[in-house]
PDB file of C-alpha atoms in Angstrom:
ATOM      1  CA  UNK A  49      10.657   1.668 -17.504  1.00 56.00           C
ATOM      2  CA  UNK A  50      14.233   1.685 -16.681  1.00 82.00           C
ATOM      3  CA  UNK A  51      13.823  -0.916 -13.730  1.00 91.00           C
ATOM      4  CA  UNK A  52      12.815  -3.037 -16.668  1.00 92.00           C
ATOM      5  CA  UNK A  53      15.740  -2.365 -18.702  1.00 92.00           C
ATOM      6  CA  UNK A  54      17.908  -2.907 -15.220  1.00 93.00           C
ATOM      7  CA  UNK A  55      16.219  -6.279 -14.626  1.00 94.00           C
ATOM      8  CA  UNK A  56      16.718  -7.248 -18.635  1.00 94.00           C
ATOM      9  CA  UNK A  57      20.017  -6.223 -18.492  1.00 94.00           C
ATOM     10  CA  UNK A  58      21.102  -8.493 -15.658  1.00 95.00           C
ATOM     11  CA  UNK A  59      19.059 -11.404 -17.134  1.00 95.00           C
ATOM     12  CA  UNK A  60      21.045 -10.893 -20.512  1.00 95.00           C
ATOM     13  CA  UNK A  61      24.394 -10.718 -18.283  1.00 95.00           C
ATOM     14  CA  UNK A  62      23.294 -14.101 -17.299  1.00 96.00           C
ATOM     15  CA  UNK A  63      23.273 -15.453 -20.745  1.00 95.00           C
ATOM     16  CA  UNK A  64      19.460 -15.203 -21.646  1.00 95.00           C
ATOM     17  CA  UNK A  65      19.521 -14.055 -25.311  1.00 95.00           C
ATOM     18  CA  UNK A  66      15.907 -12.931 -25.430  1.00 95.00           C
ATOM     19  CA  UNK A  67      13.853 -11.115 -22.315  1.00 96.00           C
ATOM     20  CA  UNK A  68      10.422 -10.535 -22.746  1.00 96.00           C
ATOM     21  CA  UNK A  69       9.368  -8.621 -19.505  1.00 95.00           C
ATOM     22  CA  UNK A  70       5.317  -8.302 -19.156  1.00 93.00           C
ATOM     23  CA  UNK A  71       4.404  -5.042 -17.183  1.00 91.00           C
ATOM     24  CA  UNK A  72       0.416  -5.573 -16.886  1.00 88.00           C
ATOM     25  CA  UNK A  73      -0.838  -2.625 -18.164  1.00 87.00           C
ATOM     26  CA  UNK A  74       2.174  -0.356 -18.684  1.00 90.00           C
ATOM     27  CA  UNK A  75       3.229  -3.041 -21.382  1.00 92.00           C
ATOM     28  CA  UNK A  76       6.258  -5.053 -22.066  1.00 94.00           C
ATOM     29  CA  UNK A  77       9.606  -4.714 -22.232  1.00 95.00           C
ATOM     30  CA  UNK A  78      11.568  -6.498 -25.097  1.00 96.00           C
ATOM     31  CA  UNK A  79      15.362  -6.906 -24.983  1.00 95.00           C
ATOM     32  CA  UNK A  80      18.105  -8.604 -27.329  1.00 95.00           C
ATOM     33  CA  UNK A  81      21.321  -8.040 -28.306  1.00 93.00           C
ATOM     34  CA  UNK A  82      20.205  -5.909 -30.841  1.00 93.00           C
ATOM     35  CA  UNK A  83      17.521  -4.110 -29.313  1.00 91.00           C
ATOM     36  CA  UNK A  84      15.776  -2.942 -25.877  1.00 93.00           C
ATOM     37  CA  UNK A  85      12.455  -1.515 -26.512  1.00 94.00           C
ATOM     38  CA  UNK A  86       9.298  -0.821 -23.876  1.00 93.00           C
ATOM     39  CA  UNK A  87       6.278  -1.470 -26.129  1.00 93.00           C
ATOM     40  CA  UNK A  88       3.205   0.302 -24.263  1.00 92.00           C
ATOM     41  CA  UNK A  89       0.170  -1.502 -22.738  1.00 91.00           C
ATOM     42  CA  UNK A  90      -3.452  -1.448 -24.368  1.00 91.00           C
ATOM     43  CA  UNK A  91      -5.856   1.036 -22.347  1.00 89.00           C
ATOM     44  CA  UNK A  92      -8.744  -1.942 -21.569  1.00 90.00           C
ATOM     45  CA  UNK A  93     -11.106  -2.044 -18.654  1.00 91.00           C
ATOM     46  CA  UNK A  94      -9.935  -4.895 -16.680  1.00 91.00           C
ATOM     47  CA  UNK A  95     -12.228  -7.598 -15.513  1.00 92.00           C
ATOM     48  CA  UNK A  96     -10.092 -10.895 -14.648  1.00 91.00           C
ATOM     49  CA  UNK A  97      -6.413 -10.947 -15.003  1.00 90.00           C
ATOM     50  CA  UNK A  98      -6.996 -14.894 -15.078  1.00 90.00           C
ATOM     51  CA  UNK A  99      -4.923 -16.434 -17.889  1.00 91.00           C
ATOM     52  CA  UNK A 100      -3.516 -12.944 -19.479  1.00 93.00           C
ATOM     53  CA  UNK A 101       0.227 -14.750 -19.094  1.00 93.00           C
ATOM     54  CA  UNK A 102      -0.934 -17.755 -20.861  1.00 94.00           C
ATOM     55  CA  UNK A 103      -2.480 -16.267 -23.558  1.00 95.00           C
ATOM     56  CA  UNK A 104       0.514 -13.833 -23.703  1.00 96.00           C
ATOM     57  CA  UNK A 105       2.858 -16.632 -24.076  1.00 96.00           C
ATOM     58  CA  UNK A 106       0.571 -18.757 -26.529  1.00 95.00           C
ATOM     59  CA  UNK A 107       0.144 -15.585 -28.791  1.00 96.00           C
ATOM     60  CA  UNK A 108       3.861 -14.932 -29.215  1.00 97.00           C
ATOM     61  CA  UNK A 109       4.606 -18.694 -29.848  1.00 97.00           C
ATOM     62  CA  UNK A 110       1.823 -18.520 -32.811  1.00 96.00           C
ATOM     63  CA  UNK A 111       3.358 -15.147 -33.905  1.00 96.00           C
ATOM     64  CA  UNK A 112       6.832 -16.440 -33.870  1.00 97.00           C
ATOM     65  CA  UNK A 113       6.044 -19.308 -35.066  1.00 97.00           C
ATOM     66  CA  UNK A 114       4.564 -17.845 -38.164  1.00 96.00           C
ATOM     67  CA  UNK A 115       7.746 -15.799 -38.796  1.00 97.00           C
ATOM     68  CA  UNK A 116       6.712 -12.529 -37.447  1.00 96.00           C
ATOM     69  CA  UNK A 117      10.112 -10.550 -36.380  1.00 96.00           C
ATOM     70  CA  UNK A 118      10.389 -10.629 -32.359  1.00 96.00           C
ATOM     71  CA  UNK A 119       8.769  -6.679 -31.803  1.00 95.00           C
ATOM     72  CA  UNK A 120       5.822  -7.372 -33.890  1.00 95.00           C
ATOM     73  CA  UNK A 121       4.951 -10.840 -32.308  1.00 96.00           C
ATOM     74  CA  UNK A 122       5.571  -9.142 -28.696  1.00 96.00           C
ATOM     75  CA  UNK A 123       2.979  -6.636 -29.556  1.00 95.00           C
ATOM     76  CA  UNK A 124       0.498  -9.018 -31.169  1.00 95.00           C
ATOM     77  CA  UNK A 125       0.904 -11.191 -27.835  1.00 96.00           C
ATOM     78  CA  UNK A 126       0.805  -8.065 -25.980  1.00 96.00           C
ATOM     79  CA  UNK A 127      -3.074  -6.990 -27.351  1.00 95.00           C
ATOM     80  CA  UNK A 128      -3.883 -10.713 -26.993  1.00 95.00           C
ATOM     81  CA  UNK A 129      -3.526 -10.446 -23.203  1.00 94.00           C
ATOM     82  CA  UNK A 130      -4.903  -7.273 -23.057  1.00 93.00           C
ATOM     83  CA  UNK A 131      -8.236  -8.643 -24.728  1.00 94.00           C
ATOM     84  CA  UNK A 132      -8.178 -11.152 -22.526  1.00 94.00           C
ATOM     85  CA  UNK A 133      -8.434  -9.164 -19.363  1.00 93.00           C
ATOM     86  CA  UNK A 134     -11.535  -7.652 -20.207  1.00 92.00           C
ATOM     87  CA  UNK A 135     -13.267 -11.203 -20.112  1.00 91.00           C
ATOM     88  CA  UNK A 136     -14.123 -13.502 -17.031  1.00 89.00           C
ATOM     89  CA  UNK A 137     -11.902 -16.877 -16.558  1.00 85.00           C
ATOM     90  CA  UNK A 138      -8.941 -18.214 -18.411  1.00 87.00           C
ATOM     91  CA  UNK A 139      -9.870 -20.091 -21.667  1.00 87.00           C
ATOM     92  CA  UNK A 140     -13.145 -18.038 -22.327  1.00 82.00           C
ATOM     93  CA  UNK A 141     -10.988 -15.105 -22.123  1.00 88.00           C
ATOM     94  CA  UNK A 142      -8.744 -15.969 -25.028  1.00 91.00           C
ATOM     95  CA  UNK A 143      -9.201 -13.755 -28.037  1.00 93.00           C
ATOM     96  CA  UNK A 144      -9.883 -14.989 -31.559  1.00 92.00           C
ATOM     97  CA  UNK A 145      -7.286 -13.778 -34.381  1.00 93.00           C
ATOM     98  CA  UNK A 146     -10.442 -11.085 -35.902  1.00 93.00           C
ATOM     99  CA  UNK A 147     -10.232  -9.502 -32.416  1.00 93.00           C
ATOM    100  CA  UNK A 148      -6.688  -9.374 -31.723  1.00 93.00           C
ATOM    101  CA  UNK A 149      -6.577  -7.946 -35.831  1.00 91.00           C
ATOM    102  CA  UNK A 150      -8.962  -5.242 -34.875  1.00 91.00           C
ATOM    103  CA  UNK A 151      -7.151  -4.025 -31.496  1.00 91.00           C
ATOM    104  CA  UNK A 152      -3.838  -3.722 -33.495  1.00 91.00           C
ATOM    105  CA  UNK A 153      -5.477  -1.810 -36.381  1.00 90.00           C
ATOM    106  CA  UNK A 154      -7.597   0.291 -34.164  1.00 86.00           C
ATOM    107  CA  UNK A 155      -4.463   1.454 -31.965  1.00 68.00           C
ATOM    108  CA  UNK A 156      -1.479   3.134 -33.636  1.00 53.00           C
ATOM    109  CA  UNK A 157       1.614   1.357 -32.418  1.00 51.00           C
ATOM    110  CA  UNK A 158       4.136   3.266 -30.253  1.00 52.00           C
ATOM    111  CA  UNK A 159       7.613   1.873 -29.737  1.00 47.00           C
ATOM    112  CA  UNK A 160       9.933   3.488 -27.271  1.00 47.00           C
ATOM    113  CA  UNK A 161      13.691   2.434 -27.698  1.00 43.00           C
ATOM    114  CA  UNK A 162      15.830   2.146 -25.000  1.00 45.00           C
ATOM    115  CA  UNK A 163      18.896   1.189 -27.172  1.00 40.00           C
ATOM    116  CA  UNK A 164      19.042   0.907 -30.994  1.00 35.00           C
ATOM    117  CA  UNK A 165      16.416  -0.774 -32.655  1.00 38.00           C
ATOM    118  CA  UNK A 166      17.578  -3.313 -35.496  1.00 39.00           C
ATOM    119  CA  UNK A 167      14.426  -4.454 -36.816  1.00 36.00           C
ATOM    120  CA  UNK A 168      13.426  -1.664 -39.673  1.00 32.00           C
ATOM    121  CA  UNK A 169       9.772  -2.897 -39.773  1.00 32.00           C
ATOM    122  CA  UNK A 170       9.059  -1.817 -36.524  1.00 31.00           C
ATOM    123  CA  UNK A 171       9.745   1.690 -36.746  1.00 32.00           C
ATOM    124  CA  UNK A 172       6.926   3.818 -35.163  1.00 32.00           C
ATOM    125  CA  UNK A 173       3.956   4.149 -37.067  1.00 33.00           C
ATOM    126  CA  UNK A 174       4.393   0.726 -38.523  1.00 32.00           C
ATOM    127  CA  UNK A 175       1.895  -1.828 -38.003  1.00 33.00           C
ATOM    128  CA  UNK A 176       2.315  -5.416 -36.757  1.00 33.00           C
ATOM    129  CA  UNK A 177       0.914  -8.104 -39.055  1.00 27.00           C
ATOM    130  CA  UNK A 178      -1.318 -10.538 -37.477  1.00 24.00           C
ATOM    131  CA  UNK A 179      -2.331 -14.017 -38.830  1.00 24.00           C
ATOM    132  CA  UNK A 180      -3.076 -16.306 -35.843  1.00 24.00           C
ATOM    133  CA  UNK A 181      -5.963 -17.779 -33.901  1.00 25.00           C
ATOM    134  CA  UNK A 182      -4.794 -17.465 -30.065  1.00 27.00           C
ATOM    135  CA  UNK A 183      -6.784 -19.430 -27.738  1.00 28.00           C
ATOM    136  CA  UNK A 184      -8.880 -21.415 -29.728  1.00 28.00           C
ATOM    137  CA  UNK A 185     -12.563 -21.637 -29.872  1.00 30.00           C
ATOM    138  CA  UNK A 186     -14.160 -25.004 -30.368  1.00 30.00           C
ATOM    139  CA  UNK A 187     -12.218 -26.851 -33.044  1.00 34.00           C
ATOM    140  CA  UNK A 188      -9.993 -23.785 -34.131  1.00 35.00           C
ATOM    141  CA  UNK A 189      -6.680 -24.005 -35.204  1.00 36.00           C
ATOM    142  CA  UNK A 190      -4.062 -22.128 -33.508  1.00 37.00           C
ATOM    143  CA  UNK A 191      -2.146 -21.302 -36.539  1.00 39.00           C
ATOM    144  CA  UNK A 192      -3.060 -20.714 -40.130  1.00 41.00           C
ATOM    145  CA  UNK A 193       0.310 -22.156 -41.025  1.00 40.00           C
ATOM    146  CA  UNK A 194       0.060 -25.859 -41.877  1.00 40.00           C
ATOM    147  CA  UNK A 195       3.132 -26.697 -40.770  1.00 39.00           C
ATOM    148  CA  UNK A 196       2.335 -25.387 -37.213  1.00 40.00           C
ATOM    149  CA  UNK A 197      -0.633 -27.753 -36.754  1.00 38.00           C
ATOM    150  CA  UNK A 198      -0.323 -30.351 -34.127  1.00 39.00           C
ATOM    151  CA  UNK A 199       0.150 -34.146 -35.267  1.00 41.00           C
ATOM    152  CA  UNK A 200      -3.334 -35.597 -35.688  1.00 37.00           C
TER     153      UNK A 200
END
């Protein structure tokens, strides 16, 4: 994904500390001062892409709020978005944590470093941790972390 690497490099040169480019079925490209990596997409049957970006962003926010390293959080978000495109609609397509976890554990992660990765827990063959509900179903919390819950 050399065009993604070039685009991320230009954004980082403008002062953006962390760049995450979503590339649809091809996956995502993550770039920071410490690493630039392409994370391949999940192979799914696409039904409707409505809401996939929102699901990705929500899942990324939840995973980061729970303290997951950036690349694990990005992979979690990538899995959530992949599942969301297999269903019709926006809110109805948001997957549960259990569904995301099942996809992550059924698929061996592949990380393709472009520069030098500084996250040893994310070397090829490691599995990202998952522990958040993305796109809550009726009444479901966004996170299992009580500090991440919205004020009542």
